mmCIF file of C-alpha atoms in Angstrom:
data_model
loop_
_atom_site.group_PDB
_atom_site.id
_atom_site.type_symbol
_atom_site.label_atom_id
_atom_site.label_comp_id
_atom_site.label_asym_id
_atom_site.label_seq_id
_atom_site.Cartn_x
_atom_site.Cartn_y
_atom_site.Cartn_z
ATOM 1 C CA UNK J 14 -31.732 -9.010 23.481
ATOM 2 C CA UNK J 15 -27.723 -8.676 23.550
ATOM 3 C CA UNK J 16 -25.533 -6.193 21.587
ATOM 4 C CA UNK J 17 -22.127 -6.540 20.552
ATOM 5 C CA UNK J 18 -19.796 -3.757 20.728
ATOM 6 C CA UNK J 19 -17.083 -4.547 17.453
ATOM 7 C CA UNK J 20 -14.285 -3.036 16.568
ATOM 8 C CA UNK J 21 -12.904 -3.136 13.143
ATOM 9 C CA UNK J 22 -8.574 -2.414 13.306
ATOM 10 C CA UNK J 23 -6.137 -2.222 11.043
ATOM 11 C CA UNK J 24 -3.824 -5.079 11.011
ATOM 12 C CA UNK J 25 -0.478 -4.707 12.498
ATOM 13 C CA UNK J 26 2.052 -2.980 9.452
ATOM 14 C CA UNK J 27 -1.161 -1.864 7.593
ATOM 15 C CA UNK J 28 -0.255 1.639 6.840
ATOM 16 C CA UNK J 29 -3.381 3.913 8.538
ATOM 17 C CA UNK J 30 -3.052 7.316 6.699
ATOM 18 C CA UNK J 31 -6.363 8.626 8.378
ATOM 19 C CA UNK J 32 -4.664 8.152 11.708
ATOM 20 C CA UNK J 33 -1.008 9.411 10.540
ATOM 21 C CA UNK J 34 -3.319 11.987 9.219
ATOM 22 C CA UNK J 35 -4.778 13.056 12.423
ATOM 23 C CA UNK J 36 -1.490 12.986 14.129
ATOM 24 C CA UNK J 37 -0.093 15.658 11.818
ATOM 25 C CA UNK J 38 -3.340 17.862 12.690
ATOM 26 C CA UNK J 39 -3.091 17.329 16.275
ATOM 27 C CA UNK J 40 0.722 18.824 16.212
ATOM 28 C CA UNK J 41 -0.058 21.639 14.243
ATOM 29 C CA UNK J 42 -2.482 22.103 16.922
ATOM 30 C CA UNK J 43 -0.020 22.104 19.916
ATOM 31 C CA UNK J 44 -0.255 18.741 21.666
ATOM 32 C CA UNK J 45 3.544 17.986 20.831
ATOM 33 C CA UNK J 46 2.860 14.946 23.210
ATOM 34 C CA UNK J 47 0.803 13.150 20.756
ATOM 35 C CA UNK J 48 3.289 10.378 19.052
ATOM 36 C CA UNK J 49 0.719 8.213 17.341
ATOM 37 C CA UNK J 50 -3.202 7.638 16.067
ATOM 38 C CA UNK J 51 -4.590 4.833 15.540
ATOM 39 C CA UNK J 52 -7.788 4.696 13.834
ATOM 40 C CA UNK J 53 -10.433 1.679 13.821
ATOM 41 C CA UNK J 54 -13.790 1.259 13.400
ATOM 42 C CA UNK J 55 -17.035 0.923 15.746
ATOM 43 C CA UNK J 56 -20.375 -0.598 15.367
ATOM 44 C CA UNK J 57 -23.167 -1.354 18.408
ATOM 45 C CA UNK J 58 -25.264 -4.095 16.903
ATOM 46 C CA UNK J 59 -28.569 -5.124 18.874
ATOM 47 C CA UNK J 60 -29.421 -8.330 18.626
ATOM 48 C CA UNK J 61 -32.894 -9.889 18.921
ATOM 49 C CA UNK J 62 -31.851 -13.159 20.491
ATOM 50 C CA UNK J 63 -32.204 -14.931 24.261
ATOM 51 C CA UNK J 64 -29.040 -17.206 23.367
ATOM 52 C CA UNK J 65 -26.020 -15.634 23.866
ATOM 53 C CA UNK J 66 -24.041 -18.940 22.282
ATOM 54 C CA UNK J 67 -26.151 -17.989 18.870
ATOM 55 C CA UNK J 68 -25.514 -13.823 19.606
ATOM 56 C CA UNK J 69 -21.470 -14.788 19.312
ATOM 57 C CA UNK J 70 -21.879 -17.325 16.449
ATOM 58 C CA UNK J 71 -23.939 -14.423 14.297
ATOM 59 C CA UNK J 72 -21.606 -11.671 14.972
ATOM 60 C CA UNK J 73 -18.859 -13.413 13.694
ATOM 61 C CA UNK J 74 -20.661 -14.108 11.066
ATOM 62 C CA UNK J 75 -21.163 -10.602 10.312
ATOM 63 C CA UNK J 76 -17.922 -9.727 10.633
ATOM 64 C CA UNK J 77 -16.498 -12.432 8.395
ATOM 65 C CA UNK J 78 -19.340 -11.297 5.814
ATOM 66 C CA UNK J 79 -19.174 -7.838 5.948
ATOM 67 C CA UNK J 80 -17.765 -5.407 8.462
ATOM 68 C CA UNK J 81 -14.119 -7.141 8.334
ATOM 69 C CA UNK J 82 -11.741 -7.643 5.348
ATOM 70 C CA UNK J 83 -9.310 -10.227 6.627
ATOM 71 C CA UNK J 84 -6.492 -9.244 4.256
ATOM 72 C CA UNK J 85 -6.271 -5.833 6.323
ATOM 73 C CA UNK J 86 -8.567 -6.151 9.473
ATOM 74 C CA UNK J 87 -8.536 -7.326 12.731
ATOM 75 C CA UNK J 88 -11.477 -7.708 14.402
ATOM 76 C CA UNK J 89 -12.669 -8.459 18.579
ATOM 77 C CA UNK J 90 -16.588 -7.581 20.128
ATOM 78 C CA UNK J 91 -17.771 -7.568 23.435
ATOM 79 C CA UNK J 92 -21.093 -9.231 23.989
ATOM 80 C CA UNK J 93 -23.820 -7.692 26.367
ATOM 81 C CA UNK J 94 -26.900 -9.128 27.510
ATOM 82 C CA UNK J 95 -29.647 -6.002 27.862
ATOM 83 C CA UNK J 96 -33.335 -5.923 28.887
ATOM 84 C CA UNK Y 11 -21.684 -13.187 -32.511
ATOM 85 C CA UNK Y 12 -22.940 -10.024 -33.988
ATOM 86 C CA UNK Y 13 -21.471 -6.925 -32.398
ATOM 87 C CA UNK Y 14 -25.507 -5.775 -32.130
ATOM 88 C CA UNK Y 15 -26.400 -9.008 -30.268
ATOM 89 C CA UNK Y 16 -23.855 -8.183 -27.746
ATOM 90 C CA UNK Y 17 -25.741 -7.764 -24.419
ATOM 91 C CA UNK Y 18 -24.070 -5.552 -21.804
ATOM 92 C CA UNK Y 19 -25.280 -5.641 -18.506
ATOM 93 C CA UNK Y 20 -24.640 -2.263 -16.902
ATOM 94 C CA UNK Y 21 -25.167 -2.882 -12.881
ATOM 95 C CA UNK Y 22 -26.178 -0.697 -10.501
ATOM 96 C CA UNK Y 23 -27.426 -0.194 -6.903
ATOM 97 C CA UNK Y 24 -27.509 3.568 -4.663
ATOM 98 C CA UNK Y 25 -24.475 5.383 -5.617
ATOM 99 C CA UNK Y 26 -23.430 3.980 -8.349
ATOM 100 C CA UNK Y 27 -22.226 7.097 -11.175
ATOM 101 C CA UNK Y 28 -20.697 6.733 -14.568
ATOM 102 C CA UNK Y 29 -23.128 4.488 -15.767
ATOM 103 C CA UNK Y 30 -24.662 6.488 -18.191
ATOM 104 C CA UNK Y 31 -20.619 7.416 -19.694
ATOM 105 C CA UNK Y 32 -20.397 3.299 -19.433
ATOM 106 C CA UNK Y 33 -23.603 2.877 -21.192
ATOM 107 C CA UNK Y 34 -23.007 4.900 -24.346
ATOM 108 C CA UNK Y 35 -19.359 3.498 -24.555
ATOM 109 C CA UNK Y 36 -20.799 0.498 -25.739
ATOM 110 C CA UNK Y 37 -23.798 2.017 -27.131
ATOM 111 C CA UNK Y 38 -21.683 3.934 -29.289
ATOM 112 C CA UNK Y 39 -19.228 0.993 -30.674
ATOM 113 C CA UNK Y 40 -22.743 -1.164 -31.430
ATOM 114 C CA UNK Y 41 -23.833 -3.383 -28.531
ATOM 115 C CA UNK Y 42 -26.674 -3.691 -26.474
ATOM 116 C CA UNK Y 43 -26.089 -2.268 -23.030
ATOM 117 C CA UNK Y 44 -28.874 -2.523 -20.361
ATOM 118 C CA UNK Y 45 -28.606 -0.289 -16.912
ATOM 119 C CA UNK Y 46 -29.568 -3.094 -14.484
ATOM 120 C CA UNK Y 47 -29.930 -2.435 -11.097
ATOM 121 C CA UNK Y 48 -29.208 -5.361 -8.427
ATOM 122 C CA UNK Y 49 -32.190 -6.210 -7.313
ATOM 123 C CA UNK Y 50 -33.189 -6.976 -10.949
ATOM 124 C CA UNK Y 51 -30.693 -9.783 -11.031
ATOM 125 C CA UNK Y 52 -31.622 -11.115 -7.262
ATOM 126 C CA UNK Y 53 -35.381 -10.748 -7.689
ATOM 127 C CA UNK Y 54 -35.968 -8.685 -4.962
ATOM 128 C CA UNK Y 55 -39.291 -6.278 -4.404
ATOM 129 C CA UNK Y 56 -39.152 -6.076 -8.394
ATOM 130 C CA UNK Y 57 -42.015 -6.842 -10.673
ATOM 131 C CA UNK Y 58 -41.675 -9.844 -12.436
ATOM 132 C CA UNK Y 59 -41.424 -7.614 -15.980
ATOM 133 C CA UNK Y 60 -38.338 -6.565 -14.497
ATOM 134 C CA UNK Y 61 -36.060 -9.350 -13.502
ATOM 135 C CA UNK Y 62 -33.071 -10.140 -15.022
ATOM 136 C CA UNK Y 63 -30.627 -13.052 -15.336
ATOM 137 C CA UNK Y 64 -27.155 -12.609 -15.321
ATOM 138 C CA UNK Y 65 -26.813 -14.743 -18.578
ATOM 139 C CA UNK Y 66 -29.099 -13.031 -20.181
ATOM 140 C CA UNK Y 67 -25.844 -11.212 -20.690
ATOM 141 C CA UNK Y 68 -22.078 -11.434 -22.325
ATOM 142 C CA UNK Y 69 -20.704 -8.818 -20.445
ATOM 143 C CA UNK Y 70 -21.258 -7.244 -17.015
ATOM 144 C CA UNK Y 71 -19.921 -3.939 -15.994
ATOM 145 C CA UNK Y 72 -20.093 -2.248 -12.472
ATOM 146 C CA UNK Y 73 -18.893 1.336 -12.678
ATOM 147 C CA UNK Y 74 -18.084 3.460 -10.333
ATOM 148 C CA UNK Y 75 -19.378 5.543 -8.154
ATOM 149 C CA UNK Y 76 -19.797 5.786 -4.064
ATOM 150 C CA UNK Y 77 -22.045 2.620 -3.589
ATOM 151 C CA UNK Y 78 -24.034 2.190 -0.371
ATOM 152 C CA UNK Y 79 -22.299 5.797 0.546
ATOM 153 C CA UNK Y 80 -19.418 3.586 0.996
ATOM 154 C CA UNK Y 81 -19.991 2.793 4.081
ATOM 155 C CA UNK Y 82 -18.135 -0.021 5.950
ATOM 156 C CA UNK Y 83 -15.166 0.118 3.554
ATOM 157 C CA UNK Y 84 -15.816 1.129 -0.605
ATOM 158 C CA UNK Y 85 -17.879 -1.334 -2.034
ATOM 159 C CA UNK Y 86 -18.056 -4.136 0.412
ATOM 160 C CA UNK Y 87 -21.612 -3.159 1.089
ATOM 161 C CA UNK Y 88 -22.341 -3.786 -2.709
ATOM 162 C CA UNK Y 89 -20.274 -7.082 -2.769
ATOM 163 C CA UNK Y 90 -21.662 -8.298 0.297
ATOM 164 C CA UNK Y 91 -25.514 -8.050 -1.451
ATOM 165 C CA UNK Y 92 -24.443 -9.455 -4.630
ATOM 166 C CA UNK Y 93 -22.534 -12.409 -2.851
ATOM 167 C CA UNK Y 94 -25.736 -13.666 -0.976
ATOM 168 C CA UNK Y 95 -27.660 -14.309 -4.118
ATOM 169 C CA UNK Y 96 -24.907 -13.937 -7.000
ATOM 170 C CA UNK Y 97 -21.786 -15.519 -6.264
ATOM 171 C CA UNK Y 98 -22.326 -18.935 -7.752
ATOM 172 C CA UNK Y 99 -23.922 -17.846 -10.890
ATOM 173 C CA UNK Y 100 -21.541 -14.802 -11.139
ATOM 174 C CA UNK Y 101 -18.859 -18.010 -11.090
ATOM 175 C CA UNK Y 102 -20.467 -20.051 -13.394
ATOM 176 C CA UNK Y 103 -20.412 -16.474 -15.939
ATOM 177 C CA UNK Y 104 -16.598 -16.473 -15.599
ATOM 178 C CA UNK Y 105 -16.595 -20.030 -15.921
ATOM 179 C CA UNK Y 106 -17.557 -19.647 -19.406
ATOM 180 C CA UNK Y 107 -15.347 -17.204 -20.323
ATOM 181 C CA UNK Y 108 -17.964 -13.898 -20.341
ATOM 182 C CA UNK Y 109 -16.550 -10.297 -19.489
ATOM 183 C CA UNK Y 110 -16.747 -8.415 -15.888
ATOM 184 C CA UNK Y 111 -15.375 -5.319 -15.867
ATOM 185 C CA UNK Y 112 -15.326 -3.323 -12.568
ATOM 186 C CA UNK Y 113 -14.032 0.814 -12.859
ATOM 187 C CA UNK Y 114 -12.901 2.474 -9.677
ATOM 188 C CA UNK Y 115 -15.985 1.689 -7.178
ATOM 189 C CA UNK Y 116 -16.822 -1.762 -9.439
ATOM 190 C CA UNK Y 117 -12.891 -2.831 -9.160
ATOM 191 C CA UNK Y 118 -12.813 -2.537 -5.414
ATOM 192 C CA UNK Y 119 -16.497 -4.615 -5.218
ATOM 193 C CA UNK Y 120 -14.630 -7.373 -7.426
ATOM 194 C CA UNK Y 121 -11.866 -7.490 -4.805
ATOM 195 C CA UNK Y 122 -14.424 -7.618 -1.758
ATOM 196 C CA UNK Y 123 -15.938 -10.271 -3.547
ATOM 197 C CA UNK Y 124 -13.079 -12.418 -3.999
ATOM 198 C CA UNK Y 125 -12.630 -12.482 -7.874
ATOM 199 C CA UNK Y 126 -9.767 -10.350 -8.199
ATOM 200 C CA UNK Y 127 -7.041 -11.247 -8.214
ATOM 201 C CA UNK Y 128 -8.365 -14.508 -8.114
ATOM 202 C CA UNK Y 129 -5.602 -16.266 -8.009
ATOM 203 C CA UNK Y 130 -6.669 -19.536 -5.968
ATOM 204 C CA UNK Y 131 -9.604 -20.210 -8.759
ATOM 205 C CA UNK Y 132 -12.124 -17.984 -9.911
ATOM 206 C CA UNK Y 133 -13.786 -16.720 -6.679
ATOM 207 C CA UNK Y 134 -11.800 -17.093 -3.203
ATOM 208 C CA UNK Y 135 -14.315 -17.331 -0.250
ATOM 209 C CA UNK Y 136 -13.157 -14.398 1.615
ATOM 210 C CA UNK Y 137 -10.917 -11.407 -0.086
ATOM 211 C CA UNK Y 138 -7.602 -11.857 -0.849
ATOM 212 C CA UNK Y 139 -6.762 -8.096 -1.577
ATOM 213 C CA UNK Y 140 -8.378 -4.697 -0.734
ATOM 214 C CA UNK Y 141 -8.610 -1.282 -2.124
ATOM 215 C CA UNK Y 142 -7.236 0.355 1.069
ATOM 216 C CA UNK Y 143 -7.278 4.334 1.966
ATOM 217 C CA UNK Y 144 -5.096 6.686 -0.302
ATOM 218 C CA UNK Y 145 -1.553 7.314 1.639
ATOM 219 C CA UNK Y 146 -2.714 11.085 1.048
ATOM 220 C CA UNK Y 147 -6.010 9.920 3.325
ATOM 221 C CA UNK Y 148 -7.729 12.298 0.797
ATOM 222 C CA UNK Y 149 -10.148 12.140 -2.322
ATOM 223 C CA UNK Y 150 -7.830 12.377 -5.455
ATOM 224 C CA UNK Y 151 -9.713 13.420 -8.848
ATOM 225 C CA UNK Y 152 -7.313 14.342 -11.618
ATOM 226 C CA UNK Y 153 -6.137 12.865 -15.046
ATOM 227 C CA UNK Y 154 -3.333 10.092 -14.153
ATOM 228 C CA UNK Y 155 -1.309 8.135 -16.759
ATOM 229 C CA UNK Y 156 -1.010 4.763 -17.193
ATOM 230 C CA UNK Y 157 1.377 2.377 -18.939
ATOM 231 C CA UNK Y 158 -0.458 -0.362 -20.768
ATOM 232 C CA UNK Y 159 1.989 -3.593 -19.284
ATOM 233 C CA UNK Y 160 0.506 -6.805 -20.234
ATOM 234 C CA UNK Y 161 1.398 -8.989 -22.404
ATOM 235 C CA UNK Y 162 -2.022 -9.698 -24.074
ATOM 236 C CA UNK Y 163 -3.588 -12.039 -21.907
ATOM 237 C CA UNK Y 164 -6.287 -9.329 -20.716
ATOM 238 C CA UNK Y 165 -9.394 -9.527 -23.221
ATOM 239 C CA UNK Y 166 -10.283 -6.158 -22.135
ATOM 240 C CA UNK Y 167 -6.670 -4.587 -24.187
ATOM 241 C CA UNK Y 168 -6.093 -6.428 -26.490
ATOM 242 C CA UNK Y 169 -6.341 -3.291 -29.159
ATOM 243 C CA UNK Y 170 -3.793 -1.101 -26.767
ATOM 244 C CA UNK Y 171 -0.197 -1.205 -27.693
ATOM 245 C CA UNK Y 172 2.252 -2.634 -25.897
ATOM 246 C CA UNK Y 173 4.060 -0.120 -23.494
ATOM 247 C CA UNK Y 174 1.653 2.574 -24.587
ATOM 248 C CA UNK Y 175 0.608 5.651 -22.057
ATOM 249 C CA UNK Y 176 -3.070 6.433 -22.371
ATOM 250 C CA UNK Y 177 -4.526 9.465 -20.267
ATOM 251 C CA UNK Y 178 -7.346 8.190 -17.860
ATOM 252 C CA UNK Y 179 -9.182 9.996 -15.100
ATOM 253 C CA UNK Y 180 -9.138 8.543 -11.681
ATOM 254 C CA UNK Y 181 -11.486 9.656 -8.656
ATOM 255 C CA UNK Y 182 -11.329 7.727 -5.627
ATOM 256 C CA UNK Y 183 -10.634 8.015 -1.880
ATOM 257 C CA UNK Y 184 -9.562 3.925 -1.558
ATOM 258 C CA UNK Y 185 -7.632 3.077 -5.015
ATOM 259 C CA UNK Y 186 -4.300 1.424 -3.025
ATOM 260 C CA UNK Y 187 -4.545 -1.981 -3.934
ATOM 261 C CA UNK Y 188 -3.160 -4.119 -0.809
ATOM 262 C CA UNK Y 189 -2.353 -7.935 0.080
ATOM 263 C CA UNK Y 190 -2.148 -9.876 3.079
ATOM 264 C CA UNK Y 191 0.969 -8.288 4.369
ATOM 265 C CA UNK Y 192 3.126 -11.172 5.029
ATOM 266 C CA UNK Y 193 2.236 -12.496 1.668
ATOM 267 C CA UNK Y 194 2.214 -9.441 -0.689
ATOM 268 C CA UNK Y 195 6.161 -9.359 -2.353
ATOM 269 C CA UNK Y 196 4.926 -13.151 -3.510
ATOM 270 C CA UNK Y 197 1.118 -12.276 -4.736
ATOM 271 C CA UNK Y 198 3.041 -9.122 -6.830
ATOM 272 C CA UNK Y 199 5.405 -11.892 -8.623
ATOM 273 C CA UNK Y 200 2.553 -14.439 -9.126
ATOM 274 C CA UNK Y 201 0.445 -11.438 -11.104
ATOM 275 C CA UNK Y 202 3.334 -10.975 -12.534
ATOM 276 C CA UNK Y 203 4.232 -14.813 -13.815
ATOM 277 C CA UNK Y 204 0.548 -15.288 -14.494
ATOM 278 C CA UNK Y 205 0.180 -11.584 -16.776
ATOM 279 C CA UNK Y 206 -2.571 -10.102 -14.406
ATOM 280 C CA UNK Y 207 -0.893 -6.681 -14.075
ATOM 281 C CA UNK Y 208 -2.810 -4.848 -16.882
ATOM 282 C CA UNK Y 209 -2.003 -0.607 -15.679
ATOM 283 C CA UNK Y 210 0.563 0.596 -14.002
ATOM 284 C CA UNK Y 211 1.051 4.504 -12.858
ATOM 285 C CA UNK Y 212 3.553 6.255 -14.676
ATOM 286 C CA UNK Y 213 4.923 9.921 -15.274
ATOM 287 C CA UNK Y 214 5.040 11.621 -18.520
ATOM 288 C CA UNK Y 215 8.425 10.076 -19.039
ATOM 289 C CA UNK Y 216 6.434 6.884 -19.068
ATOM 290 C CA UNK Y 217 8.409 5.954 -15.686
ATOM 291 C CA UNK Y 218 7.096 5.121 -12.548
ATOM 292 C CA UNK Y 219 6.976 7.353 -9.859
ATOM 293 C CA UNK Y 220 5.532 8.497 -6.705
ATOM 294 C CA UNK Y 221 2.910 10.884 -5.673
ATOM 295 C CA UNK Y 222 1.047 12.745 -7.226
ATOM 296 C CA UNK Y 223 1.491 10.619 -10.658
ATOM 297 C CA UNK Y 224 0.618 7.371 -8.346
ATOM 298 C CA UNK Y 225 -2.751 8.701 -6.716
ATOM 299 C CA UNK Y 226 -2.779 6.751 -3.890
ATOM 300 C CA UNK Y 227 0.375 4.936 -2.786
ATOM 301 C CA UNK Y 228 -0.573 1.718 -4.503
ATOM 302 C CA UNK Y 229 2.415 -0.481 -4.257
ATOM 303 C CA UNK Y 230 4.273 -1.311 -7.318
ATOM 304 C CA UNK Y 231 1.871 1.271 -8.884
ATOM 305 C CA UNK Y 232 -0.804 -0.799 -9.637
ATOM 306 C CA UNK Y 233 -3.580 0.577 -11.268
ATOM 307 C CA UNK Y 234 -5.669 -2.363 -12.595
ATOM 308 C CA UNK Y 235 -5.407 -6.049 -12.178
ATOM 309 C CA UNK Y 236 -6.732 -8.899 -14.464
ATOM 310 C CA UNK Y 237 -7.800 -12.522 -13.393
ATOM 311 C CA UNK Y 238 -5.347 -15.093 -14.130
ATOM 312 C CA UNK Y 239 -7.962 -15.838 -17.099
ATOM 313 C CA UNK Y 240 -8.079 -12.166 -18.636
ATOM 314 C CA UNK Y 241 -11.769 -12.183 -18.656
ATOM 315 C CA UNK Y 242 -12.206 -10.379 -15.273
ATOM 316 C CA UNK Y 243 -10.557 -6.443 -14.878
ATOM 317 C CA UNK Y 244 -10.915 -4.472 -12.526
ATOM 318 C CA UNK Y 245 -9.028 -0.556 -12.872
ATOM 319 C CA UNK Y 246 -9.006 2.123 -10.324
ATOM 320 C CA UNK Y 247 -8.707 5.077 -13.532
ATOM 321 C CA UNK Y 248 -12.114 5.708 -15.735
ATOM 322 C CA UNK Y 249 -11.585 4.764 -19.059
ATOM 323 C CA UNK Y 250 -15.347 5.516 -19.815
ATOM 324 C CA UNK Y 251 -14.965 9.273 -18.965
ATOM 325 C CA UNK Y 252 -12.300 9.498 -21.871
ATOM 326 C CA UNK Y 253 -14.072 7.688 -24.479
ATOM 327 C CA UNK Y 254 -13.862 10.990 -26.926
ATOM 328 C CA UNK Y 255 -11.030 13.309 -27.469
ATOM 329 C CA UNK Y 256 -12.845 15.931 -26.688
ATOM 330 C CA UNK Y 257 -12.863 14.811 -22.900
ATOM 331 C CA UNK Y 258 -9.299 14.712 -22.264
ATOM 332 C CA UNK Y 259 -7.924 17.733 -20.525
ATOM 333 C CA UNK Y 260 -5.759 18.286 -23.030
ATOM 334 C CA UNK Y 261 -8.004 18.335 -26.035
ATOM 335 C CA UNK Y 262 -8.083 21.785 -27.298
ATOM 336 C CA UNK Y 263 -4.049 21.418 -27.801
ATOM 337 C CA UNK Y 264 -5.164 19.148 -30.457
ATOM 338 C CA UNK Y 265 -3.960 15.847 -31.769
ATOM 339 C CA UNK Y 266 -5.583 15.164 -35.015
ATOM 340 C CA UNK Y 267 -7.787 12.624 -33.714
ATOM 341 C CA UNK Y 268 -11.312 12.423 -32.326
ATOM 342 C CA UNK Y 269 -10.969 9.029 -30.212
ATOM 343 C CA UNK Y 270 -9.930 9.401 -26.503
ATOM 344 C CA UNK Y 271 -7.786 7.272 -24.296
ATOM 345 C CA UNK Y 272 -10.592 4.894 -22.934
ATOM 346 C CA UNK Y 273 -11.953 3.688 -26.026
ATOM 347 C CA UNK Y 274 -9.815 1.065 -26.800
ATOM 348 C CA UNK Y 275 -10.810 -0.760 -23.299
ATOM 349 C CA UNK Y 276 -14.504 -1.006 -24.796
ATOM 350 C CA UNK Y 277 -13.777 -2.124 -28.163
ATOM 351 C CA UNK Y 278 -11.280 -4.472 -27.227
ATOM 352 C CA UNK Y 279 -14.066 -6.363 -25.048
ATOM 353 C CA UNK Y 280 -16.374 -6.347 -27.871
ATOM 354 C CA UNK Y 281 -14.389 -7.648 -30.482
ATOM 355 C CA UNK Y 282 -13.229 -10.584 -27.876
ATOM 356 C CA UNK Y 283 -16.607 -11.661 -27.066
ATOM 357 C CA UNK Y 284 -17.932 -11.324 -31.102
ATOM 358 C CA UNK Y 285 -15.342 -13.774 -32.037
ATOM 359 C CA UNK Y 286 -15.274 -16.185 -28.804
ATOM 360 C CA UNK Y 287 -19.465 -17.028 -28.489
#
């Protein structure tokens, strides 16, 4: 079994109003030192597979298929192996 | 064709709304509309009774709504399900010149599935635009207005007047329509060489303008898109919800008519497809 850590970002220049958002709230809050949110997207997918070589090739694929839209994401996983 | 013999597919899967407002628009005007849900069309856990083919029908509509509790991003659960079994018939309908219509939640599943704006043929392999979050990161439900600006090669207007501001409701949390960023001041000129911009946001001056009048940010205040054919819309704004007078905001002002703002959408598709099969 593996599972693949992925997160979905917003493309560099791709406004992120949710994060611009959350920046406003946090200064109205008091943390003046906060000068920027980012927001992206996380998903822990478990994988029922002992190759990791086909684990990498089907998260991309999932990606590409669903989780990503390449006109405004970016997308990068990590790939563990667990018992 | 007869008008009667028109057959509507309505489509719908969890979280779909506005069918029902979809289905008697073209219930009302004389066609056959059907609420189909998705797994009729892809044969899945339904009885045999039940399936459906997507030529069965002239037209296919997906309305709006919050499909698959839009996770992931709005609609691309939806798209991603109807791509696996759909996407080469759904071509093949285009192909031939039938009506898809997608309203707020049903444009943005059009865009995840690459027909809109389809400008590199009818369906691009992976999207060339999104419905991206509102600048105002919030759910905006009001009344917006919207300049009718294309030059007639949208089969879905043809019976709006040029220039002409109807009232539609919008009511979405993603409605700002993006492109690949180092492309997007081209895309915006090639809708605009090939006629695909079909709504624009506009004031009550008819001019364009900012928020609140543009809901969500959407550049060049893009409200709805056509294919480069005409036969595919998409629209963030639901014309469905202001197919009578009587459900415009404004009705009890009065205006010495009983037909609302959204009409025109429905009977302009119908009175295409009678003529063309």
């Amino acid at each position: 079994m593996f599972v693949a850590d992925i997160r979905i970002k917003l493309k560099k220049g791709v406004a992120d109003p949710e994060g611009k958002n959350t920046a406003k709230a946090l200064e109205l809050l008091g943390f003046s030192e906060v000068a920027e949110v980012k927001t992206s997207k996380f998903f822990s997918i478990h994988l029922d597979t002992h190759d990791e070589a086909a684990a990498k090739a089907q998260v991309e694929k999932i990606c590409l298929a669903l989780l990503a839209n390449p006109v405004i994401n970016d997308y990068s996983y990590d790939i563990k192996k667990v018992a | 064709m007869k008008l009667e013999d028109i057959k509507v597919c309505i489509l719908r899967i969890e979280g779909t709304n506005c069918e029902t407002e979809s289905y008697q628009a073209f219930e009302r005007l004389g066609a056959k509309p059907e609420m189909v849900h998705l797994k009729q069309l892809t044969g899945q856990d339904v009885r045999e009774s039940e399936k459906r083919s997507i030529t069965d029908y002239q037209i296919l509509m997906i309305p709006g709504g919050f499909s698959s509790g839009d996770y992931v991003r709005a609609g691309a659960i939806f798209a991603a399900r109807m791509k696996t079994k759909l996407a080469a018939p759904m071509e093949e309908f285009i192909r031939e010149g039938r009506a898809v219509l997608g309203v707020c939640n049903g444009f943005q599943v059009l865009v995840e599935m690459g027909f809109l704006p389809g400008i590199d043929g009818i369906m691009s392999p992976v999207p060339q635009a999104v419905l991206s979050t509102n600048d105002s990161s919030r759910f905006e439900c009001r009344p917006t207005l919207l300049k009718y600006e294309n030059n007639y090669n949208c089969i879905f207007t043809q019976k709006i007047k040029s220039g002409q501001v109807l009232l539609i409701p919008s009511a979405h949390a993603e409605g700002k329509l993006l492109f690949p960023h180092d492309r997007a001041e081209q895309i915006y000129r090639q809708l605009e060489d090939n006629d695909q911009i079909v709504f624009r946001y506009v004031d009550p001056n008819g001019e364009y303008a900012g928020y609140p009048w543009n809901p969500n940010g959407s550049p060049h205040n893009i409200a709805g898109i056509c294919n480069p054919s005409g036969n595919v819309m998409g629209m963030m704004p639901h014309p469905e919800r202001v197919f009578h007078r009587y459900t415009h905001p404004d009705w009890t002002r009065g205006f010495g008519s009983e037909i609302g703002d959204g009409r025109a959408i429905f009977e302009s598709v119908l009175d295409h497809i009678s003529k063309k099969f």
